[in-house]
Coordinates of C-alpha atoms in Angstrom, one line a residue:
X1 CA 67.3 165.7 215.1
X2 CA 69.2 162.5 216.1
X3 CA 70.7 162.4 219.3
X4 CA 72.6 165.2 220.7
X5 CA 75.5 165.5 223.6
X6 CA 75.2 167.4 226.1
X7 CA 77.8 168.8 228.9
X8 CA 79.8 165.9 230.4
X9 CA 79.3 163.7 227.2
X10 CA 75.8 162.8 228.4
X11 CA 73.1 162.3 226.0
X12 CA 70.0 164.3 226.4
X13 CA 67.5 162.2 226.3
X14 CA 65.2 163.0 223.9
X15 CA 62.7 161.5 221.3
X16 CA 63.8 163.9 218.7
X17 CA 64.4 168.0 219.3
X18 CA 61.7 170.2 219.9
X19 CA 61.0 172.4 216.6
X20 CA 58.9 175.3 217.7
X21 CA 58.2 176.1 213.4
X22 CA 57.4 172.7 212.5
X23 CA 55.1 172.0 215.4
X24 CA 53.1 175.5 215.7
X25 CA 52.2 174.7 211.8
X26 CA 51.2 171.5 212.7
X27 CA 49.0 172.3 216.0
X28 CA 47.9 175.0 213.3
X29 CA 46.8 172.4 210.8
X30 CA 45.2 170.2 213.6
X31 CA 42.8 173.5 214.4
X32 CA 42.2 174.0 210.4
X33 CA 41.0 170.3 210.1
X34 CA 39.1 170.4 213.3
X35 CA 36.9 173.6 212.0
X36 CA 36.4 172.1 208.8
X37 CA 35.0 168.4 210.2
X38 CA 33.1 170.7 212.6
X39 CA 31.1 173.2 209.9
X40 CA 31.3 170.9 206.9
X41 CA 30.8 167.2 208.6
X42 CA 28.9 168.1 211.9
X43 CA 31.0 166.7 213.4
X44 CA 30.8 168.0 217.5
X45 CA 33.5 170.7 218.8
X46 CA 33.5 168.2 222.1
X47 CA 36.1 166.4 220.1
X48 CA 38.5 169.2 221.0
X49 CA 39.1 167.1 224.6
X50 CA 40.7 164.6 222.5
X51 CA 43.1 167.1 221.8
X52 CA 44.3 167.7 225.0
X53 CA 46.6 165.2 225.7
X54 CA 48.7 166.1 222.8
X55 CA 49.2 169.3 224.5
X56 CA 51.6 167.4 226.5
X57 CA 54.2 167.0 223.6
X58 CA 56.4 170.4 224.6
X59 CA 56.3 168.1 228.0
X60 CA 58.3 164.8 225.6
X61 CA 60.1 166.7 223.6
X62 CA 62.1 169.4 225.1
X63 CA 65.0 169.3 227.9
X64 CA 63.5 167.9 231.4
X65 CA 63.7 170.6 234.1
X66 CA 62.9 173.3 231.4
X67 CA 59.3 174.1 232.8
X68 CA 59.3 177.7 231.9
X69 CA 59.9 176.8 228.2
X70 CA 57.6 173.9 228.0
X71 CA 54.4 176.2 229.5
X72 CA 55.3 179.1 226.9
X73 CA 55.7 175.8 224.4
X74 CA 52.3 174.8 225.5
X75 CA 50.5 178.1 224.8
X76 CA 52.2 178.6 221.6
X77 CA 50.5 175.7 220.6
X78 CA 47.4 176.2 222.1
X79 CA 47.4 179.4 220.2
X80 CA 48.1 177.9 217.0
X81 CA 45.3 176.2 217.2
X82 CA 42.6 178.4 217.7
X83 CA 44.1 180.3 215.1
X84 CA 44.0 177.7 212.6
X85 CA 40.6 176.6 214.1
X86 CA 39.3 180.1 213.9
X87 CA 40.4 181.7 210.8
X88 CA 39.3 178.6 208.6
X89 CA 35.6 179.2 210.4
X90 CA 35.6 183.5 209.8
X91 CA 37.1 182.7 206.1
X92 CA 34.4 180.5 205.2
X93 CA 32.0 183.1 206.7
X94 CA 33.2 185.9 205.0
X95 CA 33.2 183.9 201.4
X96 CA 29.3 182.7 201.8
X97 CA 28.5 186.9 203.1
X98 CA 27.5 188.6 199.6
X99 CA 24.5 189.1 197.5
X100 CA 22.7 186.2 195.5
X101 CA 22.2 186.5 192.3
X102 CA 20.3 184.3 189.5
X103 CA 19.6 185.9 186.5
X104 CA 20.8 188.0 184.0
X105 CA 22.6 191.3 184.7
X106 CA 25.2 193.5 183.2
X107 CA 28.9 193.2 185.0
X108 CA 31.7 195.3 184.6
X109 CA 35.0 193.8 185.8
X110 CA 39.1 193.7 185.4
X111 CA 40.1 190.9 183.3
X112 CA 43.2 189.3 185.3
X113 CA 43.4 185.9 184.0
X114 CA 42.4 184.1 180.6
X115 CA 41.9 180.7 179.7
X116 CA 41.5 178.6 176.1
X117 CA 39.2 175.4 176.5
X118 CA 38.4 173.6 173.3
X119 CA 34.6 175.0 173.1
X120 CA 34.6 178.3 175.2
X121 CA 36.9 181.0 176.6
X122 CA 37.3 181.3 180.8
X123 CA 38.0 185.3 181.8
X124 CA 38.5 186.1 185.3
X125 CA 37.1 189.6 186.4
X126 CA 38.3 191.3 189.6
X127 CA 36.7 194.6 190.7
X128 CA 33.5 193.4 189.6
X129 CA 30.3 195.3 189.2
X130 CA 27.1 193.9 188.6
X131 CA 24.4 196.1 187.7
X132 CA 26.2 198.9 189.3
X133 CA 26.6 197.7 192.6
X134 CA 30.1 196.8 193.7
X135 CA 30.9 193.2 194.5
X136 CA 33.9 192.1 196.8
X137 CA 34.7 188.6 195.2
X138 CA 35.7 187.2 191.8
X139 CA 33.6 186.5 188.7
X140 CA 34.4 183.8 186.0
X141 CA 32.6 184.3 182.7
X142 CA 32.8 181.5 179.7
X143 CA 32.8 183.1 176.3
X144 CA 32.6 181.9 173.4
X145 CA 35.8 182.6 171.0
X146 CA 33.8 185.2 169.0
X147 CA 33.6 187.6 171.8
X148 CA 37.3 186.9 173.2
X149 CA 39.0 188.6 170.1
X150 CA 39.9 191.7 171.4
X151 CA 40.3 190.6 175.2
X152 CA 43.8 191.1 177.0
X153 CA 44.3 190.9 180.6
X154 CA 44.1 194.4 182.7
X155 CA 41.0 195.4 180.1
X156 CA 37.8 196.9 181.9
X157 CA 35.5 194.7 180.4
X158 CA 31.4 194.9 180.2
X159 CA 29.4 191.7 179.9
X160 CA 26.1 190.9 179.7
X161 CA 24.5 187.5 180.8
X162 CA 23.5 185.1 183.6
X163 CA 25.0 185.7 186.8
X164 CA 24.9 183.2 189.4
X165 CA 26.3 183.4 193.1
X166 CA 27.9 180.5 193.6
X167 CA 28.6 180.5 197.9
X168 CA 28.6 176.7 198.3
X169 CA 31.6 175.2 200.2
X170 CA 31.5 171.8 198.0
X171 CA 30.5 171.1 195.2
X172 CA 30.4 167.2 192.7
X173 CA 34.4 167.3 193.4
X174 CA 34.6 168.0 197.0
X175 CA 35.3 170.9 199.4
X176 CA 36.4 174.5 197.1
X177 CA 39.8 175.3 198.6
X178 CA 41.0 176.9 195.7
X179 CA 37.8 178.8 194.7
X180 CA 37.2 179.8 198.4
X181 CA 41.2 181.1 198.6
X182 CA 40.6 182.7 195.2
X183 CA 37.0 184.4 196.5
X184 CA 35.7 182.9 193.1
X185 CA 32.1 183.5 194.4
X186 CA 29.9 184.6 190.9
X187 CA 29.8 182.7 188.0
X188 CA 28.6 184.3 184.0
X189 CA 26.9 181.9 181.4
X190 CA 25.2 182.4 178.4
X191 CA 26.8 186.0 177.4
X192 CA 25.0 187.8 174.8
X193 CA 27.3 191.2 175.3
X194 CA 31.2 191.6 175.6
X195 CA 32.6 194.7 174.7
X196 CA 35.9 196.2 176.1
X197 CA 35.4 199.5 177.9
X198 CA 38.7 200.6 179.6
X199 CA 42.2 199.7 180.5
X200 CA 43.7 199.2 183.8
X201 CA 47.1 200.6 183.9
X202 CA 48.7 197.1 185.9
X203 CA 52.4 196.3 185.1
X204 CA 52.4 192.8 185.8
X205 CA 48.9 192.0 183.8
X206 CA 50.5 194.2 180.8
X207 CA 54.3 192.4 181.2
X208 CA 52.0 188.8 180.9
X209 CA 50.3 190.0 178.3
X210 CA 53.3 191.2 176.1
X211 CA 55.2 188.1 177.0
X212 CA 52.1 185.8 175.5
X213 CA 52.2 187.7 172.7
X214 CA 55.8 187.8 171.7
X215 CA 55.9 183.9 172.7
X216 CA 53.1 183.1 170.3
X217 CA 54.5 185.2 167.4
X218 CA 58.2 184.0 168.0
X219 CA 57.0 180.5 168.3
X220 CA 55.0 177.6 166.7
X221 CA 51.3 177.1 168.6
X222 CA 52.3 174.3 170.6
X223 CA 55.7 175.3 172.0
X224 CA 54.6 178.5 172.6
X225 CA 51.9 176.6 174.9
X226 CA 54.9 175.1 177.3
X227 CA 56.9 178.0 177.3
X228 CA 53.8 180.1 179.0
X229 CA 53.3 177.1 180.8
X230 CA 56.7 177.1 182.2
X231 CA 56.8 180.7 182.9
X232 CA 53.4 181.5 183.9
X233 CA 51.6 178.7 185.6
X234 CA 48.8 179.0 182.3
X235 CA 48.3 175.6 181.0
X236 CA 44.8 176.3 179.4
X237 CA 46.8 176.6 175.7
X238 CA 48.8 172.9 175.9
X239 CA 47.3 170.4 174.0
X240 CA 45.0 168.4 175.9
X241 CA 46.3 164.8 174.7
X242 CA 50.4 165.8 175.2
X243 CA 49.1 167.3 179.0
X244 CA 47.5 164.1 179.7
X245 CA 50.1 162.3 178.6
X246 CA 52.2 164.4 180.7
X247 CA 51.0 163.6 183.5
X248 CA 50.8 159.9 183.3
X249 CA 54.5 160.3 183.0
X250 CA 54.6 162.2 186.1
X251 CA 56.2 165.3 184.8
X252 CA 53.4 167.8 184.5
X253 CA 54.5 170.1 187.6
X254 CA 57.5 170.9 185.6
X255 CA 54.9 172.8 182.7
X256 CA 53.5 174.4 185.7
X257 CA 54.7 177.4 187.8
X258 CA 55.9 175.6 191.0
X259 CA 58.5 175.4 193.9
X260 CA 60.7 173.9 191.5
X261 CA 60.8 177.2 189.1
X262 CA 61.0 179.9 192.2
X263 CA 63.7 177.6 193.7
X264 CA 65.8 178.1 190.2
X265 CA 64.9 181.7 190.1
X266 CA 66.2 182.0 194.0
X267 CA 69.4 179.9 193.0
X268 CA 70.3 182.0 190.4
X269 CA 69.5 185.4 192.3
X270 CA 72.7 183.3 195.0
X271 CA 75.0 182.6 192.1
X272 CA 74.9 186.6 191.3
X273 CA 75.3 187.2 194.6
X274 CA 77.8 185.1 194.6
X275 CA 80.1 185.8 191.5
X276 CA 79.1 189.1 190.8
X277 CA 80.4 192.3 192.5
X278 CA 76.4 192.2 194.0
X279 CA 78.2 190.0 196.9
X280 CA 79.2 193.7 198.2
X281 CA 76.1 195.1 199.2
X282 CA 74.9 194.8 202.7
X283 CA 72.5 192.1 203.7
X284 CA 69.4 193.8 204.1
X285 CA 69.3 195.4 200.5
X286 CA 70.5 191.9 199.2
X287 CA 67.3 190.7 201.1
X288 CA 65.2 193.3 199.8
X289 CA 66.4 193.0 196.3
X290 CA 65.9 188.9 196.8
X291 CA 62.2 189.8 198.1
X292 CA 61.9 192.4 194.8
X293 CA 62.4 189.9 192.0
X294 CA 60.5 186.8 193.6
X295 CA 57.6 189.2 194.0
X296 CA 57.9 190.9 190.6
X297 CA 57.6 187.1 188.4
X298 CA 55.0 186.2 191.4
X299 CA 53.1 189.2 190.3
X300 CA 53.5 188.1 186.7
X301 CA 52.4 184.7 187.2
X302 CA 49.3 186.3 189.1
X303 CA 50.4 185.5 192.5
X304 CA 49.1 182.0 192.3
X305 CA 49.0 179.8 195.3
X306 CA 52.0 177.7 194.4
X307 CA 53.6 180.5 193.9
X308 CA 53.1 182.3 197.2
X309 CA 54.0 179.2 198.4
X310 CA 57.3 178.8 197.1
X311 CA 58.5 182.7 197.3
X312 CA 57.7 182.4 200.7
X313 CA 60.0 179.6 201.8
X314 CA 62.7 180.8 200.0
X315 CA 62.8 183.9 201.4
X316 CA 62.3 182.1 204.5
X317 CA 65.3 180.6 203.9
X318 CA 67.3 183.3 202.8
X319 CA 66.5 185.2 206.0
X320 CA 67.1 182.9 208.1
X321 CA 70.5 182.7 206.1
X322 CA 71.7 186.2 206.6
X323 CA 70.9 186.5 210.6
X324 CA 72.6 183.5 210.8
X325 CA 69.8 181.1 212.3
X326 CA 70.9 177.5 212.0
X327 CA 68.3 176.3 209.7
X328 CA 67.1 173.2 207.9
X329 CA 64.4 172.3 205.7
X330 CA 61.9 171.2 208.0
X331 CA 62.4 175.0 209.8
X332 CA 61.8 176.7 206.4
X333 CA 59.0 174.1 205.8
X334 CA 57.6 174.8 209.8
X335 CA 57.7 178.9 209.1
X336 CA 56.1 178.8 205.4
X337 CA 53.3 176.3 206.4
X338 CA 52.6 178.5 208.9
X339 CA 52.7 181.9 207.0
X340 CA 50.8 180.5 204.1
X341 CA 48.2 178.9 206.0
X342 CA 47.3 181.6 208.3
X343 CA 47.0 184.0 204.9
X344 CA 44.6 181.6 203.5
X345 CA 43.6 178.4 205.7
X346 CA 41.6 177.0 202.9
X347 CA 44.8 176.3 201.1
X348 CA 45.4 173.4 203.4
X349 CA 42.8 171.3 201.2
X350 CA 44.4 171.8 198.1
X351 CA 45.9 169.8 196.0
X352 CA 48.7 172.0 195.4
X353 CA 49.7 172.4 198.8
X354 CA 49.7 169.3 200.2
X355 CA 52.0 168.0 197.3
X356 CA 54.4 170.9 197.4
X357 CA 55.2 170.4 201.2
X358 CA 54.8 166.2 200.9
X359 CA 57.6 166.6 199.0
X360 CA 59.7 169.1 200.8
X361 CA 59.0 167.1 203.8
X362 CA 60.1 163.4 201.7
X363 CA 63.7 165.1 201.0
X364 CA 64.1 166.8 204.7
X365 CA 63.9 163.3 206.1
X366 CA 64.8 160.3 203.7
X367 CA 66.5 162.3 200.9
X368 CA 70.2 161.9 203.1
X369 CA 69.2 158.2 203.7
X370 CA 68.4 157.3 200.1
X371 CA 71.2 158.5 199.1
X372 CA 73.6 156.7 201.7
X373 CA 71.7 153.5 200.3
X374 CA 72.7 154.9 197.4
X375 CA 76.4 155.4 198.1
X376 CA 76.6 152.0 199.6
X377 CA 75.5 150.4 196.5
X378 CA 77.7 152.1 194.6
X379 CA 81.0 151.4 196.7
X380 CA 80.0 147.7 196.6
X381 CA 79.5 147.4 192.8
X382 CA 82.9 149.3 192.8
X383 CA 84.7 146.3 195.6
X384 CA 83.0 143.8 193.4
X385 CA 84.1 144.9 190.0
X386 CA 87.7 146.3 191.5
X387 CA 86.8 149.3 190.3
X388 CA 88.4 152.6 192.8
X389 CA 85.8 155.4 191.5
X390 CA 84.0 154.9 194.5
X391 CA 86.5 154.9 196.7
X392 CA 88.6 158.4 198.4
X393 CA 91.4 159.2 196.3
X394 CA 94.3 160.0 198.5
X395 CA 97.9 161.3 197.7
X396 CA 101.2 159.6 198.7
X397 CA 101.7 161.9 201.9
X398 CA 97.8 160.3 203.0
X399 CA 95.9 163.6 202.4
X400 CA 92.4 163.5 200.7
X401 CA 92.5 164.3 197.0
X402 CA 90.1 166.5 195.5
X403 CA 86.8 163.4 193.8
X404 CA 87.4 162.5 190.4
X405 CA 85.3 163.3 187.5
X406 CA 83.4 160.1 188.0
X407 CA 83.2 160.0 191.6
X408 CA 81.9 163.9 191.0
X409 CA 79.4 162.3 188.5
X410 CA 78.1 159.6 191.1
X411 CA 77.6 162.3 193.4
X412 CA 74.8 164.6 191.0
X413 CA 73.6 160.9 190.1
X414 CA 72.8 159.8 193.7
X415 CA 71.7 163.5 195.0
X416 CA 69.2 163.6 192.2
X417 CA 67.9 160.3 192.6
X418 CA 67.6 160.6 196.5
X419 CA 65.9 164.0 196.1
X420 CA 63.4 162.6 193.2
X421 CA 62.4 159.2 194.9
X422 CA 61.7 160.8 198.2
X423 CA 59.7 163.1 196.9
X424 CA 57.7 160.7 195.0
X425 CA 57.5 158.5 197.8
X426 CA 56.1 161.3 199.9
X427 CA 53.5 162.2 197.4
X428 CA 52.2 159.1 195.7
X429 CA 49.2 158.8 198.2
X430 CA 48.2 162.3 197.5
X431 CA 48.7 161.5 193.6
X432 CA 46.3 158.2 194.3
X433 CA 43.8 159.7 196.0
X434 CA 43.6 163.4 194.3
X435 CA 44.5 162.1 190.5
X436 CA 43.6 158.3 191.1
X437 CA 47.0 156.9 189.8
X438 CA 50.2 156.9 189.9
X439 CA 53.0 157.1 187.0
X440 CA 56.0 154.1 186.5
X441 CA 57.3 156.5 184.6
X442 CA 57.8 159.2 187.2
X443 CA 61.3 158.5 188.5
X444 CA 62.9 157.9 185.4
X445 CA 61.4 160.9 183.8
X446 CA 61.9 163.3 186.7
X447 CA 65.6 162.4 186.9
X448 CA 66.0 164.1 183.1
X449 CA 63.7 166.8 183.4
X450 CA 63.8 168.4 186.9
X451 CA 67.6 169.3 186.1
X452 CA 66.8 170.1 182.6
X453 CA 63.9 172.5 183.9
X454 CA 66.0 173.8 187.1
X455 CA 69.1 174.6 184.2
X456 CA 67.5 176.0 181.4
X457 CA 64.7 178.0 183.8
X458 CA 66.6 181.4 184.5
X459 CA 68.1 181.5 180.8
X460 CA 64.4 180.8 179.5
X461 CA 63.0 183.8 181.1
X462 CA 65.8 186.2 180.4
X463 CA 65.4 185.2 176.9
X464 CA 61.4 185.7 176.7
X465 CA 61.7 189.0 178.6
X466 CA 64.7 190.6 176.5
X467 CA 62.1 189.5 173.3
X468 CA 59.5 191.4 175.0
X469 CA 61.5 194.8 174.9
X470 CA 62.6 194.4 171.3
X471 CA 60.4 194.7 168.2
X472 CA 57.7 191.8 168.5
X473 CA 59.3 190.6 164.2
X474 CA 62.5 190.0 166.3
X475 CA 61.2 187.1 168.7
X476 CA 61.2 184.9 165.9
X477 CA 65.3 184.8 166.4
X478 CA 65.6 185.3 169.9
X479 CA 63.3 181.8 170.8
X480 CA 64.5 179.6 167.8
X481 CA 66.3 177.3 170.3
X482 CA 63.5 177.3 172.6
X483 CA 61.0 176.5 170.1
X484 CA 63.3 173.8 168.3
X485 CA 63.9 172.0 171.9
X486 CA 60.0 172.2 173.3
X487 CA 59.0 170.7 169.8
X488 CA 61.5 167.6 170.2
X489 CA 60.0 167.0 173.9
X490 CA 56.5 167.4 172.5
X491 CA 57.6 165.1 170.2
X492 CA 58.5 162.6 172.6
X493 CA 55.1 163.0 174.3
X494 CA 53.4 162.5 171.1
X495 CA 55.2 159.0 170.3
X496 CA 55.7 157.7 173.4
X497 CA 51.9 156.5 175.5
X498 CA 53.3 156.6 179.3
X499 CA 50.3 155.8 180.3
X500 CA 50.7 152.3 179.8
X501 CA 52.4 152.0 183.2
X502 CA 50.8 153.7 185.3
X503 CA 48.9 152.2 188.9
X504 CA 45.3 152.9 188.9
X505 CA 42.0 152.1 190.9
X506 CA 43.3 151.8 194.5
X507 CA 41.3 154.0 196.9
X508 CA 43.4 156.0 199.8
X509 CA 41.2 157.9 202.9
X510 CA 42.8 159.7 205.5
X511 CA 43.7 157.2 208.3
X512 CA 45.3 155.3 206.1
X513 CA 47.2 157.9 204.8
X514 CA 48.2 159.1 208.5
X515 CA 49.3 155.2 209.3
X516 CA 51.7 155.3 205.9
X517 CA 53.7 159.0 206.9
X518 CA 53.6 157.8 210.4
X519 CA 55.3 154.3 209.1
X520 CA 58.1 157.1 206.7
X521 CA 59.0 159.4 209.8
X522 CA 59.3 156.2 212.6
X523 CA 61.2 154.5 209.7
X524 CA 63.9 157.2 209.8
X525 CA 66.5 158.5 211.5
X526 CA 64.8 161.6 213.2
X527 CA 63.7 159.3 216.1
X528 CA 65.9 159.0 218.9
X529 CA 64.9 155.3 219.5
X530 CA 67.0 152.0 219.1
X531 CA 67.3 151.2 215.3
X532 CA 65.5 147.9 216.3
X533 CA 62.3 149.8 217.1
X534 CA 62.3 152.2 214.6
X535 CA 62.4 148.7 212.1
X536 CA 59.5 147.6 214.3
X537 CA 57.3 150.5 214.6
X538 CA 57.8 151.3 210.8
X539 CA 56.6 147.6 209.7
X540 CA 54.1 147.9 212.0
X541 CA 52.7 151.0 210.6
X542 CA 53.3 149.8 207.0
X543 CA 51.5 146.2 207.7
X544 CA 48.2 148.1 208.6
X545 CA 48.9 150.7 206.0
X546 CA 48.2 147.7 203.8
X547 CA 45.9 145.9 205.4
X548 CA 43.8 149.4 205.4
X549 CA 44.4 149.6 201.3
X550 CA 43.4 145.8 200.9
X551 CA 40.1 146.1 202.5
X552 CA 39.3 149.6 201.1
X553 CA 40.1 148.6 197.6
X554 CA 38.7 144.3 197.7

């Protein structure tokens, strides 16, 4: 991305190389946030003309004298577009297109996901039938604990109570990205009947069922909670308190399925095929085997959005890997923003994705930076107290010696801190305006617990899954150590109040959002521009990023 030679030892001169991934997602996103200002703002489709102009970027951005590329650049783009524009207008179409209902009927349905709440019991039902006509979208009932006794996931379940078609694009906390991507279109109140009538023979609803109930009867209430957390995505059983305080101390993604738990997964699938004679087989079964375990715990963890998400950029990745296509993390982020978004365009507007690639795309472009600051630092504290652990080793003959223990340590020090403050600096206006604050605690915490959760991952789930094929009076044993280590961080949670420094009540909208990531990537070093302007350009953007914030939030 910085500046590249060409034949001769010229310079091409370019603002920054032409990423055909990276900008097809984006042109996509542009056409997914047009059609939603269009259907839910009214806002005119004239404004597409605006547009035009930044059809011009293939024109900027690629070699000059390339003409053929730069037209098929331009069409790509163009096509991006309309299919982002497009899709997010037919998905909303096909979401509101179903029968109303309001009033009570009987509904038969699949149970595929369960949730605790203090007062009531959520059950999701797939395949749903209500009064014998078949429905092609998602119902959510809420029981009461009396009738969810005998409820497991992958029972055919009959209910009886108030249905309501629930079609509305927004509702008291915005747009419904994630009820719209989940076709959560009926809602069930007041249930006077529950009674299971069948079973579904699905593996991966059975395996999560087993695996909840071996956790819970190898493990106290509360550490059982985290563990299903950790490994399913299922929060619904943590206290509410501890996952509050949780995420004041800006840790609670590590509780919850995410990029962070598929990426440890996919490293240790690497390491096998690394140290194990699996290094043998040819690339495409190594692929397909890859593709086979992601997609079996996805499947397990209900094929949530985060993790779709994550399983496809690592096998993005991975791909890319074995046909060996130079890639780099905005590539894999370019490719999986735009696979994931044309499979559900809604997904945009959630929370989940827009913090997931925020932070992907904070370490692709100041991660390397932070931690040359980083290494800087360090070598001058080492100069000033004439200390040589920051400094190359080298032998008598001149040659470079393998880094010392401590220079070793410095390294994992500064990588982790580079990787967890750009990612944090990427996401806190996403944090502020989805969550309304942001934790002091965050960086600090993150540095102990995104290694802790990235080491202990793989083993954690080899452990719960070897429980689930013994005797459920053995899982007792096999999750001691689990169970003594989630109690001593729940314990920390319960003692410590992290809330206590945490930044509240400042209000973030979208321009000023655009003006601060606009004031991160001209502050880099992606731009082929003197460093002068980039220090310019980046306080520019920052000065009216807060200027913005003062006169929103005064």
């Amino acid at each position: 991305m910085n500046e590249t030679q060409g034949q001769g030892g010229k310079t091409e001169d370019k603002l920054f190389n032409f990423r055909p991934a990276c900008f097809a997602a984006a042109f996509l996103c542009l056409g997914i946030a047009l059609s939603y200002h269009v259907i839910l703002n009214g806002v005119s489709a004239w404004w597409l003309l605006l547009l035009l102009p930044i059809l011009g970027t293939p024109f900027f951005f690629c070699r000059a004298g390339k003409y053929k590329r730069m037209i098929i650049s331009v069409l790509v783009l163009c096509c991006s577009f309309f299919i982002g524009y497009f899709s997010f207008a037919k998905t909303l179409d096909n979401f509101s297109d179903c029968t109303h209902y309001d009033g009570e009927y009987i509904v038969v349905g699949k149970v595929v996901d369960i949730r605790e709440y203090d007062a009531n019991v959520a059950i999701t039902l797939d395949k749903v039938y209500i009064d014998g006509k078949g429905e092609n979208g998602r119902l959510k009932a809420y029981l009461s604990p009396s009738f969810y006794e005998n409820i497991e996931l992958s029972d055919e379940v009959l209910l009886r109570g108030k249905v309501k078609t629930n079609v509305e694009y927004t509702n008291d906390y915005g747009f419904r990205a994630s009820d719209i991507g989940d076709n959560l279109r009926f809602r069930m109140s007041g249930v006077k009947h529950c009674e299971v009538t069948d079973e579904y023979k699905d593996i991966f609803l059975k395996i999560r069922q087993r695996v909840t109930d071996v956790v819970y009867a190898g493990m106290g209430n509360e550490p059982a909670a985290v563990t299903i957390a950790v490994l399913t995505g299922n929060t619904s059983g943590m206290e509410a308190d501890a996952l509050e305080n949780m995420r004041a101390g800006g840790i609670a993604h590590v509780f919850a399925v995410s990029g962070l738990h598929v990426g440890a997964l996919y490293a240790f699938c690497l390491l096998l095929y690394k140290k194990t004679p699996l290094k043998k087989l040819p690339n495409p079964i190594r692929f397909f085997l890859l593709a086979g375990i992601l997609l079996f715990y996805g499947g397990i963890c209900g094929f949530s959005p985060s993790i779709i998400r994550a399983t496809v950029l690592c096998l993005v990745a991975y791909f890319a890997k074995i046909i060996g296509i130079k890639t780099d993390l905005l590539d894999v982020l370019g490719v999986g923003a735009f696979i994931v978004l044309c499979i559900t365009p809604t997904a945009l507007f959630e929370v989940g994705f827009q913090l997931s690639f925020a932070a992907c795309f904070g370490i692709a472009i100041l991660a390397k930076r932070i931690g040359q600051v980083f290494d800087e630092a360090c070598k001058g504290v080492g100069k000033l107290f004439k200390k040589e652990w920051a400094q190359p080793h080298y032998a008598p003959n001149g040659d470079t010696l393998p880094p010392s223990l401590s220079e070793r340590f410095r390294r994992k020090v500064g990588s982790l801190i580079s990787v967890s403050l750009a990612a944090q600096i990427t996401t806190a206006p996403i944090l502020l305006s989805a969550f309304g604050y942001l934790s002091g605690w965050s960086l600090v915490l993150n540095f102990f617990f995104v290694p802790f959760i990235s080491g202990v991952f793989a083993a954690l789930l080899a452990l719960v899954f070897l429980a689930s094929l013994l005797p459920i009076s053995l899982a007792s044993g096999l999750l001691y150590l689990p169970n003594v280590v989630w109690s001593l961080v729940l314990l920390l949670f319960e003692t410590v109040d992290f809330s206590l420094f945490t930044v509240t009540g400042i209000r973030l909208i979208g321009p000023t959002k655009v003006l601060y990531y606009s004031a991160l990537v001209v502050g880099t070093d992606k731009l082929n521009i003197p460093r002068a302007w980039r220090r310019g350009l980046s306080a520019a953007f920052f000065l009216a990023f807060f200027a913005c914030v003062c006169v929103l939030n005064c």
